[in-house]
Amino acid sequence: MPEEPLRVLFAAPECAPWVKTGGLGDVCASLPRALHRRGVDVRLMLPAYPGLKGTLRTAHESVPLPALGGLPQAHIARVTLPGGQAAFLVDCPALYDRPGGPYQDASGHDWEDNPVRFAVLGRAVAHVATWPFDWRAQVVHCNDWQTALAPAYLALGATPRPATVITIHNLAFQGLFPPQVFASLGLPPESFSIDGVEFHGQVSYLKAGLQYADAITTVSPSYAREIRQAPLGFGLEGLLQRRSAVLSGILNGIDVDLWNPATDPWIERRYDAATLHRKTDNKGALRARCGLAGAPAVPLIGVVSRLTQQKGLDLVLEAADRLLRLPAQLVVLGAGEVHLERAFRELARAHPGRVSVTLAFDEPLAHRIEAGADIFLMPSRFEPCGMNQMYSQRYGTIPVVRATGGLADSVVDCTPATLANGSASGFLFESASAPALLAAIERAIAVYREPALWQHLQRQAMARDFGWDASARAYAALYARIAA
Ligand code: ADP
Ligand code: GLC
């Protein structure tokens, strides 16, 4: 008899292409698909954001989620997303059906009712796990603070319950709210304690997940080690040390169909390792689009990033004058903190024709930068995994990255030895400083000036396998272990 597929409820705060603020949206789209290919019966669970409302107009089953504490009533609809993924949507228009982002309004302020919005999501996840539909989850997989109350509701609720795992995509975001919020959650009063969801007098949604889930994962092995200590544990290092027996790191994969220079519909000219010379046309098109002037052979450095302290882009600002004199040109796509946006806007103004800055969220342009740049920069202060350094390698765009978290786990520093043994794929630097960043870029440009060697490096980077297979296997094995 063939084995029954394992049933997994995958709780996601965002999911590309419908709602995406960063790599979490990419992962919540591509990991469930990879799990499905491995034979896991995985169902997504998401809020019914405006981008997903269309699916509610098709026929679907729905169950009520009763009000609890200060949390309003909602409905849980069972739908099929465009593309075929089976999903549950938490339908509560007052909470989720609004213009703006999933966590913030159009001007970048957190929605004031986020504590309610993501308590309802966590509760809905726990409710589906109690089997109101004829589908019973054996494992609930939560992602980040927005879904992290679910393990608490399950662990503190009725038995039997499914096994739970929470994945930390970024410990810097914890869902910390004033203590008054606790009363609205409908959790037992004793759980507002140091061994529960309380964190320095506040309610921490992420801590709830880390405390009550059966297993904890994060998105790279290095980050799984880094967060057991300050400062990257962001105050939760003690708890993570205590739970280290159930904490592991599984490197994210990428969607190798969506990020494929041989089929990418957004780029000027498609290419692969055998037709790498065509990449030049993408560089030309990107330069023209971004108004970059001068000799086309000048190395073009790309950045696609949220503009936040995490990403270390202030180091690029600090190094910019010397960087441009190497010479090099810079194309930046990003959005985020006001002071960084302003500084990059000024940088572009000060260096017309040499620096291009687009302050927006622009998916097609992100692909064009991956295809058109020579070098891709990620000087992150910390990086749980990072997706763009993997996209870059696939596009033969050599990443220069800080040796932290998933960057250290997915880029192999270029040295004579790694070039010779076929593993070199980029350039790493240790210290979060402008001189260290510049030194790594200088190393990259020295190789860039030797075209045969550079192409060899590009082909090595392009040959690396960043598909989901190995990591999906690791998740499936973890599910099987905790479900048993
Ligand atoms: P993080 O999730 O911390 O922002 P990742 O490297 O994991 O960092 O993922 C970022 C994802 O968001 C990538 O898919 C990247 O291309 C995308 N992205 C970031 N900023 C922008 C932007 N301004 N426009 C388009 N895509 C962006
Ligand atoms: C977070 C992290 C990023 C990671 C992404 C997906 O946004 O900042 O490093 O790649 O989640 O796991």
Short mmCIF file of C-alpha atoms and ligand atoms in Angstrom, two decimals:
data_model
loop_
_atom_site.label_atom_id
_atom_site.label_comp_id
_atom_site.label_asym_id
_atom_site.label_seq_id
_atom_site.Cartn_x
_atom_site.Cartn_y
_atom_site.Cartn_z
CA MET A 1 0.00 0.00 0.00
CA PRO A 2 1.42 3.44 -0.86
CA GLU A 3 1.99 5.59 2.21
CA GLU A 4 -0.55 8.34 2.96
CA PRO A 5 0.95 11.76 2.25
CA LEU A 6 1.78 13.78 5.35
CA ARG A 7 -0.72 16.64 5.87
CA VAL A 8 0.86 20.00 6.60
CA LEU A 9 -0.83 23.34 7.22
CA PHE A 10 1.63 26.04 6.11
CA ALA A 11 0.82 29.40 7.70
CA ALA A 12 2.14 32.34 5.71
CA PRO A 13 1.94 36.09 6.37
CA GLU A 14 2.73 36.79 2.69
CA CYS A 15 3.03 34.83 -0.54
CA ALA A 16 4.36 35.92 -3.94
CA PRO A 17 3.11 37.02 -6.38
CA TRP A 18 0.01 38.23 -4.49
CA VAL A 19 1.61 39.77 -1.39
CA LYS A 20 5.34 40.19 -1.05
CA THR A 21 7.50 42.53 1.00
CA GLY A 22 10.70 40.47 0.75
CA GLY A 23 12.18 36.99 0.70
CA LEU A 24 9.48 35.63 3.03
CA GLY A 25 6.96 36.08 0.20
CA ASP A 26 9.25 34.18 -2.17
CA VAL A 27 9.75 31.31 0.28
CA CYS A 28 6.06 30.97 1.18
CA ALA A 29 5.32 30.59 -2.53
CA SER A 30 8.10 28.22 -3.54
CA LEU A 31 8.61 25.98 -0.50
CA PRO A 32 5.01 24.65 -0.46
CA ARG A 33 5.33 23.84 -4.17
CA ALA A 34 8.59 21.98 -3.52
CA LEU A 35 6.98 20.08 -0.63
CA HIS A 36 4.08 19.15 -2.89
CA ARG A 37 6.56 17.74 -5.43
CA ARG A 38 7.95 15.58 -2.63
CA GLY A 39 4.51 14.16 -1.97
CA VAL A 40 3.60 16.26 1.09
CA ASP A 41 -0.09 17.29 1.24
CA VAL A 42 0.56 20.94 2.03
CA ARG A 43 -2.18 23.58 2.38
CA LEU A 44 -1.38 27.25 2.70
CA MET A 45 -3.09 29.56 5.13
CA LEU A 46 -3.10 33.31 4.57
CA PRO A 47 -5.20 36.36 5.37
CA ALA A 48 -7.62 37.24 2.56
CA TYR A 49 -5.65 40.32 1.50
CA PRO A 50 -7.08 42.38 -1.41
CA GLY A 51 -4.81 40.56 -3.91
CA LEU A 52 -6.37 37.24 -2.90
CA LYS A 53 -10.02 38.28 -2.62
CA GLY A 54 -10.69 37.16 -6.21
CA THR A 55 -10.40 33.51 -5.19
CA LEU A 56 -13.22 34.02 -2.68
CA ARG A 57 -15.57 34.85 -5.53
CA THR A 58 -15.24 31.30 -6.85
CA ALA A 59 -17.18 28.54 -5.12
CA HIS A 60 -15.67 27.60 -1.80
CA GLU A 61 -16.46 26.11 1.58
CA SER A 62 -16.33 28.37 4.60
CA VAL A 63 -16.52 27.95 8.37
CA PRO A 64 -16.94 30.65 11.00
CA LEU A 65 -14.11 31.48 13.38
CA PRO A 66 -15.97 32.61 16.51
CA ALA A 67 -14.99 35.80 18.33
CA LEU A 68 -12.70 35.25 21.32
CA GLY A 69 -11.49 37.68 23.99
CA GLY A 70 -11.08 40.95 22.13
CA LEU A 71 -10.71 39.25 18.76
CA PRO A 72 -13.51 39.71 16.23
CA GLN A 73 -15.32 36.97 14.37
CA ALA A 74 -13.92 35.91 11.00
CA HIS A 75 -14.49 33.23 8.40
CA ILE A 76 -12.12 30.65 7.11
CA ALA A 77 -12.58 29.84 3.43
CA ARG A 78 -11.17 26.80 1.70
CA VAL A 79 -10.03 27.82 -1.79
CA THR A 80 -7.71 26.90 -4.63
CA LEU A 81 -5.25 29.63 -5.51
CA PRO A 82 -4.55 30.48 -9.16
CA GLY A 83 -1.87 27.94 -10.06
CA GLY A 84 -3.55 25.14 -8.16
CA GLN A 85 -2.26 25.48 -4.57
CA ALA A 86 -4.89 24.43 -2.03
CA ALA A 87 -5.29 27.09 0.64
CA PHE A 88 -7.35 28.45 3.51
CA LEU A 89 -7.99 32.18 3.60
CA VAL A 90 -8.87 34.04 6.77
CA ASP A 91 -11.64 36.33 5.66
CA CYS A 92 -12.24 39.37 7.82
CA PRO A 93 -12.55 42.44 5.58
CA ALA A 94 -12.26 44.89 8.48
CA LEU A 95 -8.79 43.49 9.22
CA TYR A 96 -7.29 42.48 5.89
CA ASP A 97 -9.13 44.08 2.99
CA ARG A 98 -7.48 47.48 2.74
CA PRO A 99 -5.07 49.23 0.38
CA GLY A 100 -1.40 49.48 1.40
CA GLY A 101 1.00 46.74 2.46
CA PRO A 102 0.34 43.65 4.57
CA TYR A 103 1.92 45.21 7.66
CA GLN A 104 2.06 48.93 6.93
CA ASP A 105 0.05 51.67 5.32
CA ALA A 106 1.21 53.37 2.13
CA SER A 107 3.33 55.84 4.10
CA GLY A 108 5.26 53.12 5.90
CA HIS A 109 3.54 53.19 9.31
CA ASP A 110 2.66 49.88 10.94
CA TRP A 111 -1.08 49.26 10.95
CA GLU A 112 -2.27 50.11 14.42
CA ASP A 113 -4.40 46.99 14.63
CA ASN A 114 -1.55 44.59 13.74
CA PRO A 115 -1.87 42.90 17.16
CA VAL A 116 -5.47 41.98 16.32
CA ARG A 117 -4.81 41.21 12.66
CA PHE A 118 -2.12 38.65 13.43
CA ALA A 119 -3.75 37.25 16.55
CA VAL A 120 -6.75 36.38 14.37
CA LEU A 121 -4.40 34.76 11.85
CA GLY A 122 -2.70 32.67 14.55
CA ARG A 123 -6.03 31.66 16.01
CA ALA A 124 -7.42 30.73 12.62
CA VAL A 125 -4.43 28.48 12.01
CA ALA A 126 -5.02 26.74 15.33
CA HIS A 127 -8.74 26.46 14.55
CA VAL A 128 -8.20 24.76 11.16
CA ALA A 129 -5.87 22.35 12.88
CA THR A 130 -8.82 21.23 15.03
CA TRP A 131 -10.49 19.90 11.91
CA PRO A 132 -13.55 21.97 11.00
CA PHE A 133 -13.02 20.79 7.40
CA ASP A 134 -12.65 17.16 6.35
CA TRP A 135 -8.90 17.64 6.31
CA ARG A 136 -6.80 17.13 9.38
CA ALA A 137 -3.34 18.66 9.69
CA GLN A 138 -0.66 16.46 11.23
CA VAL A 139 1.83 19.31 11.26
CA VAL A 140 1.36 23.07 11.46
CA HIS A 141 4.27 25.04 10.00
CA CYS A 142 4.33 28.71 11.08
CA ASN A 143 6.49 31.46 9.63
CA ASP A 144 7.65 34.50 11.61
CA TRP A 145 5.85 36.47 14.34
CA GLN A 146 2.71 37.06 12.28
CA THR A 147 1.73 33.40 12.61
CA ALA A 148 3.57 32.64 15.84
CA LEU A 149 0.61 32.68 18.22
CA ALA A 150 -0.71 29.49 16.60
CA PRO A 151 1.65 27.13 18.50
CA ALA A 152 0.59 28.83 21.76
CA TYR A 153 -3.14 28.45 20.99
CA LEU A 154 -2.52 24.80 20.10
CA ALA A 155 -0.24 23.91 23.01
CA LEU A 156 -2.54 25.62 25.53
CA GLY A 157 -5.75 24.32 23.94
CA ALA A 158 -7.46 20.98 23.55
CA THR A 159 -5.66 17.72 22.86
CA PRO A 160 -4.89 15.85 20.71
CA ARG A 161 -3.25 18.51 18.58
CA PRO A 162 -0.99 18.49 15.51
CA ALA A 163 2.77 18.90 15.87
CA THR A 164 4.06 22.44 15.36
CA VAL A 165 7.16 23.99 13.86
CA ILE A 166 8.03 27.64 13.56
CA THR A 167 10.53 29.06 11.11
CA ILE A 168 12.35 32.26 11.99
CA HIS A 169 12.95 34.32 8.86
CA ASN A 170 14.12 37.38 10.75
CA LEU A 171 14.53 37.65 14.50
CA ALA A 172 14.66 41.44 14.29
CA PHE A 173 10.87 41.44 13.84
CA GLN A 174 9.18 40.00 16.91
CA GLY A 175 5.64 41.30 17.03
CA LEU A 176 6.14 43.11 20.36
CA PHE A 177 3.02 44.79 21.70
CA PRO A 178 1.91 46.53 24.92
CA PRO A 179 0.79 44.25 27.78
CA GLN A 180 -2.86 45.35 27.42
CA VAL A 181 -2.95 43.37 24.17
CA PHE A 182 -2.64 40.13 26.15
CA ALA A 183 -6.16 40.36 27.57
CA SER A 184 -7.64 40.40 24.07
CA LEU A 185 -5.93 37.17 22.96
CA GLY A 186 -8.02 34.74 24.97
CA LEU A 187 -4.93 32.84 26.15
CA PRO A 188 -4.82 31.46 29.72
CA PRO A 189 -3.69 34.24 32.13
CA GLU A 190 -0.74 32.19 33.42
CA SER A 191 0.81 32.25 29.94
CA PHE A 192 1.65 35.94 30.42
CA SER A 193 4.88 34.99 32.16
CA ILE A 194 8.55 34.66 31.46
CA ASP A 195 8.00 31.01 30.45
CA GLY A 196 5.17 32.08 28.18
CA VAL A 197 4.52 35.01 25.88
CA GLU A 198 5.74 37.84 28.10
CA PHE A 199 8.94 39.63 27.09
CA HIS A 200 10.21 42.45 29.33
CA GLY A 201 6.68 43.42 30.27
CA GLN A 202 5.33 43.27 26.72
CA VAL A 203 3.58 40.57 24.70
CA SER A 204 5.89 38.94 22.17
CA TYR A 205 4.15 36.98 19.43
CA LEU A 206 7.43 35.52 18.18
CA LYS A 207 8.37 34.39 21.67
CA ALA A 208 5.04 32.57 21.88
CA GLY A 209 6.02 30.56 18.83
CA LEU A 210 9.55 29.88 20.05
CA GLN A 211 8.28 28.84 23.45
CA TYR A 212 5.42 26.54 22.44
CA ALA A 213 6.36 25.06 19.04
CA ASP A 214 7.67 21.49 19.01
CA ALA A 215 10.49 22.45 16.65
CA ILE A 216 12.18 25.69 15.60
CA THR A 217 13.97 26.22 12.32
CA THR A 218 15.64 29.16 10.74
CA VAL A 219 16.63 29.79 7.17
CA SER A 220 20.35 28.98 7.20
CA PRO A 221 22.68 26.89 9.39
CA SER A 222 24.95 29.88 10.16
CA TYR A 223 22.03 32.06 11.31
CA ALA A 224 20.84 29.16 13.49
CA ARG A 225 24.18 29.42 15.31
CA GLU A 226 24.35 33.23 15.34
CA ILE A 227 20.98 33.72 17.03
CA ARG A 228 22.01 31.71 20.09
CA GLN A 229 24.17 34.68 21.12
CA ALA A 230 23.76 38.43 21.49
CA PRO A 231 23.47 40.64 19.54
CA LEU A 232 21.79 38.59 16.79
CA GLY A 233 19.55 36.80 19.27
CA PHE A 234 17.82 40.18 19.81
CA GLY A 235 17.16 39.32 23.47
CA LEU A 236 15.83 35.83 22.73
CA GLU A 237 19.26 34.15 22.78
CA GLY A 238 18.63 32.61 26.22
CA LEU A 239 15.40 30.98 25.11
CA LEU A 240 17.03 29.81 21.87
CA GLN A 241 19.93 28.28 23.80
CA ARG A 242 17.51 26.51 26.08
CA ARG A 243 15.66 25.12 23.08
CA SER A 244 18.77 24.41 21.02
CA ALA A 245 18.00 20.67 20.90
CA VAL A 246 14.99 21.43 18.68
CA LEU A 247 16.53 24.38 16.76
CA SER A 248 18.04 23.79 13.34
CA GLY A 249 18.95 25.76 10.22
CA ILE A 250 17.72 24.77 6.76
CA LEU A 251 18.99 26.93 3.91
CA ASN A 252 16.25 28.39 1.71
CA GLY A 253 16.04 27.33 -1.90
CA ILE A 254 14.93 29.51 -4.80
CA ASP A 255 12.31 29.17 -7.49
CA VAL A 256 14.60 28.11 -10.33
CA ASP A 257 11.84 28.58 -12.92
CA LEU A 258 11.00 32.15 -11.95
CA TRP A 259 14.66 33.12 -11.59
CA ASN A 260 16.10 31.64 -14.74
CA PRO A 261 18.05 33.79 -17.22
CA ALA A 262 17.24 31.31 -20.00
CA THR A 263 13.48 31.89 -19.75
CA ASP A 264 13.06 35.18 -17.82
CA PRO A 265 10.30 37.14 -19.62
CA TRP A 266 11.37 40.46 -18.09
CA ILE A 267 14.95 40.66 -19.37
CA GLU A 268 16.19 42.08 -22.67
CA ARG A 269 17.97 38.96 -23.92
CA ARG A 270 17.81 35.44 -22.48
CA TYR A 271 21.00 33.53 -21.87
CA ASP A 272 22.58 30.60 -20.12
CA ALA A 273 26.12 29.48 -19.29
CA ALA A 274 26.76 28.54 -22.93
CA THR A 275 25.52 31.91 -24.27
CA LEU A 276 26.93 34.13 -21.57
CA HIS A 277 28.03 36.75 -24.14
CA ARG A 278 24.35 37.72 -24.44
CA LYS A 279 24.41 38.99 -20.87
CA THR A 280 26.15 42.08 -22.30
CA ASP A 281 22.91 43.03 -24.07
CA ASN A 282 21.13 43.01 -20.74
CA LYS A 283 23.81 45.26 -19.31
CA GLY A 284 23.39 47.63 -22.26
CA ALA A 285 19.62 47.73 -21.86
CA LEU A 286 19.89 48.33 -18.12
CA ARG A 287 22.43 51.12 -18.60
CA ALA A 288 20.23 52.78 -21.19
CA ARG A 289 17.13 52.46 -19.02
CA CYS A 290 18.93 53.87 -15.99
CA GLY A 291 20.71 56.67 -17.87
CA LEU A 292 24.21 55.38 -17.17
CA ALA A 293 26.88 56.85 -19.45
CA GLY A 294 30.54 56.28 -20.37
CA ALA A 295 32.43 53.16 -21.38
CA PRO A 296 30.25 50.03 -21.34
CA ALA A 297 33.16 47.98 -19.98
CA VAL A 298 33.07 49.80 -16.62
CA PRO A 299 31.86 47.24 -14.06
CA LEU A 300 28.22 47.72 -13.13
CA ILE A 301 27.33 46.98 -9.51
CA GLY A 302 23.71 46.15 -8.66
CA VAL A 303 21.74 46.43 -5.43
CA VAL A 304 18.13 45.26 -4.92
CA SER A 305 17.16 45.58 -1.30
CA ARG A 306 14.92 46.79 1.44
CA LEU A 307 16.61 49.98 2.63
CA THR A 308 17.05 49.19 6.31
CA GLN A 309 19.85 49.12 8.86
CA GLN A 310 20.01 45.31 8.51
CA LYS A 311 21.18 45.51 4.91
CA GLY A 312 24.34 47.57 5.61
CA LEU A 313 23.75 49.92 2.70
CA ASP A 314 25.08 52.84 4.70
CA LEU A 315 28.48 51.21 4.04
CA VAL A 316 27.86 51.61 0.31
CA LEU A 317 27.06 55.28 0.86
CA GLU A 318 30.25 55.67 2.87
CA ALA A 319 32.35 53.89 0.24
CA ALA A 320 30.60 55.44 -2.77
CA ASP A 321 33.17 58.08 -3.79
CA ARG A 322 36.05 55.64 -3.78
CA LEU A 323 33.93 52.93 -5.35
CA LEU A 324 32.97 55.12 -8.31
CA ARG A 325 36.62 56.07 -8.86
CA LEU A 326 37.70 52.40 -9.27
CA PRO A 327 35.92 53.02 -11.70
CA ALA A 328 32.54 51.37 -11.27
CA GLN A 329 28.90 52.30 -11.70
CA LEU A 330 26.02 51.65 -9.36
CA VAL A 331 22.39 50.74 -9.96
CA VAL A 332 20.21 50.63 -6.86
CA LEU A 333 16.60 49.48 -6.52
CA GLY A 334 15.13 49.72 -3.06
CA ALA A 335 12.61 51.20 -0.72
CA GLY A 336 12.48 51.62 3.02
CA GLU A 337 13.78 53.94 5.71
CA VAL A 338 13.36 57.62 4.90
CA HIS A 339 16.94 58.65 5.72
CA LEU A 340 18.41 55.94 3.50
CA GLU A 341 16.05 56.79 0.65
CA ARG A 342 17.07 60.42 0.95
CA ALA A 343 20.81 59.58 1.05
CA PHE A 344 20.58 57.39 -2.05
CA ARG A 345 18.56 60.01 -3.89
CA GLU A 346 21.32 62.54 -3.11
CA LEU A 347 24.02 60.10 -4.21
CA ALA A 348 22.34 59.73 -7.61
CA ARG A 349 21.99 63.49 -7.92
CA ALA A 350 25.68 63.99 -7.12
CA HIS A 351 26.81 61.42 -9.71
CA PRO A 352 24.57 61.66 -12.77
CA GLY A 353 25.34 59.04 -15.40
CA ARG A 354 27.24 56.92 -12.86
CA VAL A 355 24.70 56.14 -10.16
CA SER A 356 21.07 55.22 -10.79
CA VAL A 357 18.65 54.97 -7.89
CA THR A 358 15.05 53.75 -8.16
CA LEU A 359 13.08 54.09 -4.95
CA ALA A 360 10.24 51.66 -5.53
CA PHE A 361 9.23 48.03 -5.32
CA ASP A 362 9.62 46.90 -8.91
CA GLU A 363 9.74 43.16 -9.60
CA PRO A 364 10.61 43.39 -13.36
CA LEU A 365 13.43 45.85 -12.63
CA ALA A 366 14.78 43.47 -9.96
CA HIS A 367 15.09 40.79 -12.68
CA ARG A 368 16.72 43.26 -15.09
CA ILE A 369 19.32 44.22 -12.51
CA GLU A 370 20.10 40.56 -11.82
CA ALA A 371 20.56 40.02 -15.54
CA GLY A 372 22.33 43.28 -16.40
CA ALA A 373 24.74 43.95 -13.53
CA ASP A 374 28.24 42.45 -13.40
CA ILE A 375 28.46 42.39 -9.61
CA PHE A 376 25.71 42.24 -6.96
CA LEU A 377 26.25 43.78 -3.55
CA MET A 378 24.86 42.58 -0.19
CA PRO A 379 26.83 44.12 2.68
CA SER A 380 24.26 42.99 5.27
CA ARG A 381 24.97 43.46 8.98
CA PHE A 382 23.01 40.24 9.44
CA GLU A 383 21.18 38.10 6.94
CA PRO A 384 19.07 35.12 8.00
CA CYS A 385 19.29 33.71 4.49
CA GLY A 386 19.03 36.26 1.67
CA MET A 387 17.63 35.37 -1.72
CA ASN A 388 19.33 37.81 -4.09
CA GLN A 389 22.83 36.36 -3.70
CA MET A 390 21.39 33.06 -4.96
CA TYR A 391 19.45 34.73 -7.79
CA SER A 392 22.67 36.57 -8.71
CA GLN A 393 24.74 33.40 -8.96
CA ARG A 394 22.12 31.87 -11.21
CA TYR A 395 22.34 34.93 -13.47
CA GLY A 396 26.17 34.90 -13.55
CA THR A 397 26.17 38.18 -11.62
CA ILE A 398 28.94 37.77 -9.09
CA PRO A 399 27.84 38.49 -5.49
CA VAL A 400 30.01 40.50 -3.13
CA VAL A 401 28.59 39.80 0.31
CA ARG A 402 29.34 40.12 3.98
CA ALA A 403 30.20 36.76 5.59
CA THR A 404 27.10 36.45 7.76
CA GLY A 405 24.13 34.08 8.04
CA GLY A 406 22.85 32.65 4.79
CA LEU A 407 25.25 34.78 2.75
CA ALA A 408 28.18 32.88 4.28
CA ASP A 409 26.36 29.59 3.64
CA SER A 410 25.58 30.20 -0.04
CA VAL A 411 28.54 32.12 -1.50
CA VAL A 412 31.99 30.56 -1.82
CA ASP A 413 34.80 33.11 -1.67
CA CYS A 414 36.93 33.34 -4.79
CA THR A 415 40.57 32.37 -4.11
CA PRO A 416 43.10 30.66 -6.38
CA ALA A 417 42.19 27.39 -4.65
CA THR A 418 38.40 27.70 -4.97
CA LEU A 419 38.71 28.93 -8.55
CA ALA A 420 40.77 25.85 -9.36
CA ASN A 421 38.53 23.34 -7.62
CA GLY A 422 35.38 24.78 -9.22
CA SER A 423 33.66 26.01 -6.05
CA ALA A 424 34.33 29.80 -6.21
CA SER A 425 31.15 31.79 -6.77
CA GLY A 426 31.59 35.27 -5.27
CA PHE A 427 33.48 37.43 -2.80
CA LEU A 428 33.06 37.55 0.97
CA PHE A 429 34.22 40.09 3.52
CA GLU A 430 34.15 39.91 7.30
CA SER A 431 34.06 43.31 8.94
CA ALA A 432 30.97 45.53 8.54
CA SER A 433 33.06 48.49 7.42
CA ALA A 434 33.47 50.56 4.25
CA PRO A 435 37.17 49.63 3.81
CA ALA A 436 36.37 45.89 4.04
CA LEU A 437 33.54 46.31 1.55
CA LEU A 438 35.80 48.24 -0.84
CA ALA A 439 38.58 45.68 -0.55
CA ALA A 440 36.16 42.90 -1.54
CA ILE A 441 34.87 44.92 -4.50
CA GLU A 442 38.46 45.61 -5.56
CA ARG A 443 39.18 41.87 -5.45
CA ALA A 444 36.13 41.27 -7.63
CA ILE A 445 37.09 43.95 -10.12
CA ALA A 446 40.63 42.57 -10.41
CA VAL A 447 39.12 39.29 -11.63
CA TYR A 448 36.59 41.17 -13.80
CA ARG A 449 39.51 42.73 -15.67
CA GLU A 450 40.59 39.25 -16.78
CA PRO A 451 37.64 38.28 -18.99
CA ALA A 452 38.51 34.59 -19.36
CA LEU A 453 38.87 34.17 -15.60
CA TRP A 454 35.70 36.18 -14.93
CA GLN A 455 33.67 34.03 -17.31
CA HIS A 456 35.05 30.95 -15.63
CA LEU A 457 33.86 32.33 -12.28
CA GLN A 458 30.46 33.26 -13.75
CA ARG A 459 29.99 29.74 -15.10
CA GLN A 460 30.94 28.22 -11.76
CA ALA A 461 28.38 30.43 -10.02
CA MET A 462 25.70 29.57 -12.60
CA ALA A 463 26.35 25.84 -12.21
CA ARG A 464 25.46 25.84 -8.52
CA ASP A 465 22.20 24.20 -7.50
CA PHE A 466 19.99 26.46 -5.37
CA GLY A 467 16.78 24.57 -6.09
CA TRP A 468 14.55 23.52 -3.22
CA ASP A 469 15.04 19.74 -3.46
CA ALA A 470 17.55 19.23 -0.66
CA SER A 471 15.85 21.68 1.72
CA ALA A 472 12.35 20.39 1.00
CA ARG A 473 13.66 16.94 1.85
CA ALA A 474 15.02 18.30 5.14
CA TYR A 475 11.64 19.89 5.99
CA ALA A 476 9.78 16.70 5.07
CA ALA A 477 12.08 14.68 7.32
CA LEU A 478 11.53 17.16 10.17
CA TYR A 479 7.73 16.99 9.71
CA ALA A 480 7.84 13.19 9.81
CA ARG A 481 9.93 13.28 12.98
CA ILE A 482 7.70 15.67 14.92
CA ALA A 483 4.46 14.12 13.65
CA ALA A 484 5.63 10.79 15.02
P1 ADP B 1 14.60 40.36 2.80
O1 ADP B 1 13.54 39.36 2.81
O2 ADP B 1 15.31 40.51 4.09
O3 ADP B 1 14.17 41.67 2.27
P2 ADP B 1 15.83 38.63 0.80
O4 ADP B 1 17.14 38.72 0.08
O5 ADP B 1 15.53 37.36 1.44
O6 ADP B 1 15.76 39.86 1.80
O7 ADP B 1 14.64 38.83 -0.24
C1 ADP B 1 14.33 40.03 -0.84
C2 ADP B 1 13.34 39.75 -1.95
O8 ADP B 1 12.62 40.94 -2.20
C3 ADP B 1 13.99 39.37 -3.26
O9 ADP B 1 13.09 38.61 -4.04
C4 ADP B 1 14.21 40.74 -3.90
O10 ADP B 1 14.35 40.67 -5.29
C5 ADP B 1 12.95 41.44 -3.48
N1 ADP B 1 13.07 42.89 -3.39
C6 ADP B 1 13.60 43.61 -2.37
N2 ADP B 1 13.48 44.93 -2.61
C7 ADP B 1 12.87 45.03 -3.80
C8 ADP B 1 12.45 46.14 -4.61
N3 ADP B 1 12.65 47.39 -4.21
N4 ADP B 1 11.83 45.87 -5.77
C9 ADP B 1 11.63 44.59 -6.18
N5 ADP B 1 12.00 43.52 -5.48
C10 ADP B 1 12.61 43.74 -4.30
C1 GLC B 2 13.81 37.45 5.87
C2 GLC B 2 15.31 37.62 5.93
C3 GLC B 2 16.03 37.13 4.69
C4 GLC B 2 15.48 35.79 4.23
C5 GLC B 2 13.97 35.88 4.07
C6 GLC B 2 13.36 34.55 3.63
O1 GLC B 2 13.19 38.49 5.22
O2 GLC B 2 15.67 38.97 6.18
O3 GLC B 2 17.41 36.99 4.96
O4 GLC B 2 16.08 35.43 3.00
O5 GLC B 2 13.39 36.22 5.29
O6 GLC B 2 13.63 33.51 4.53
#
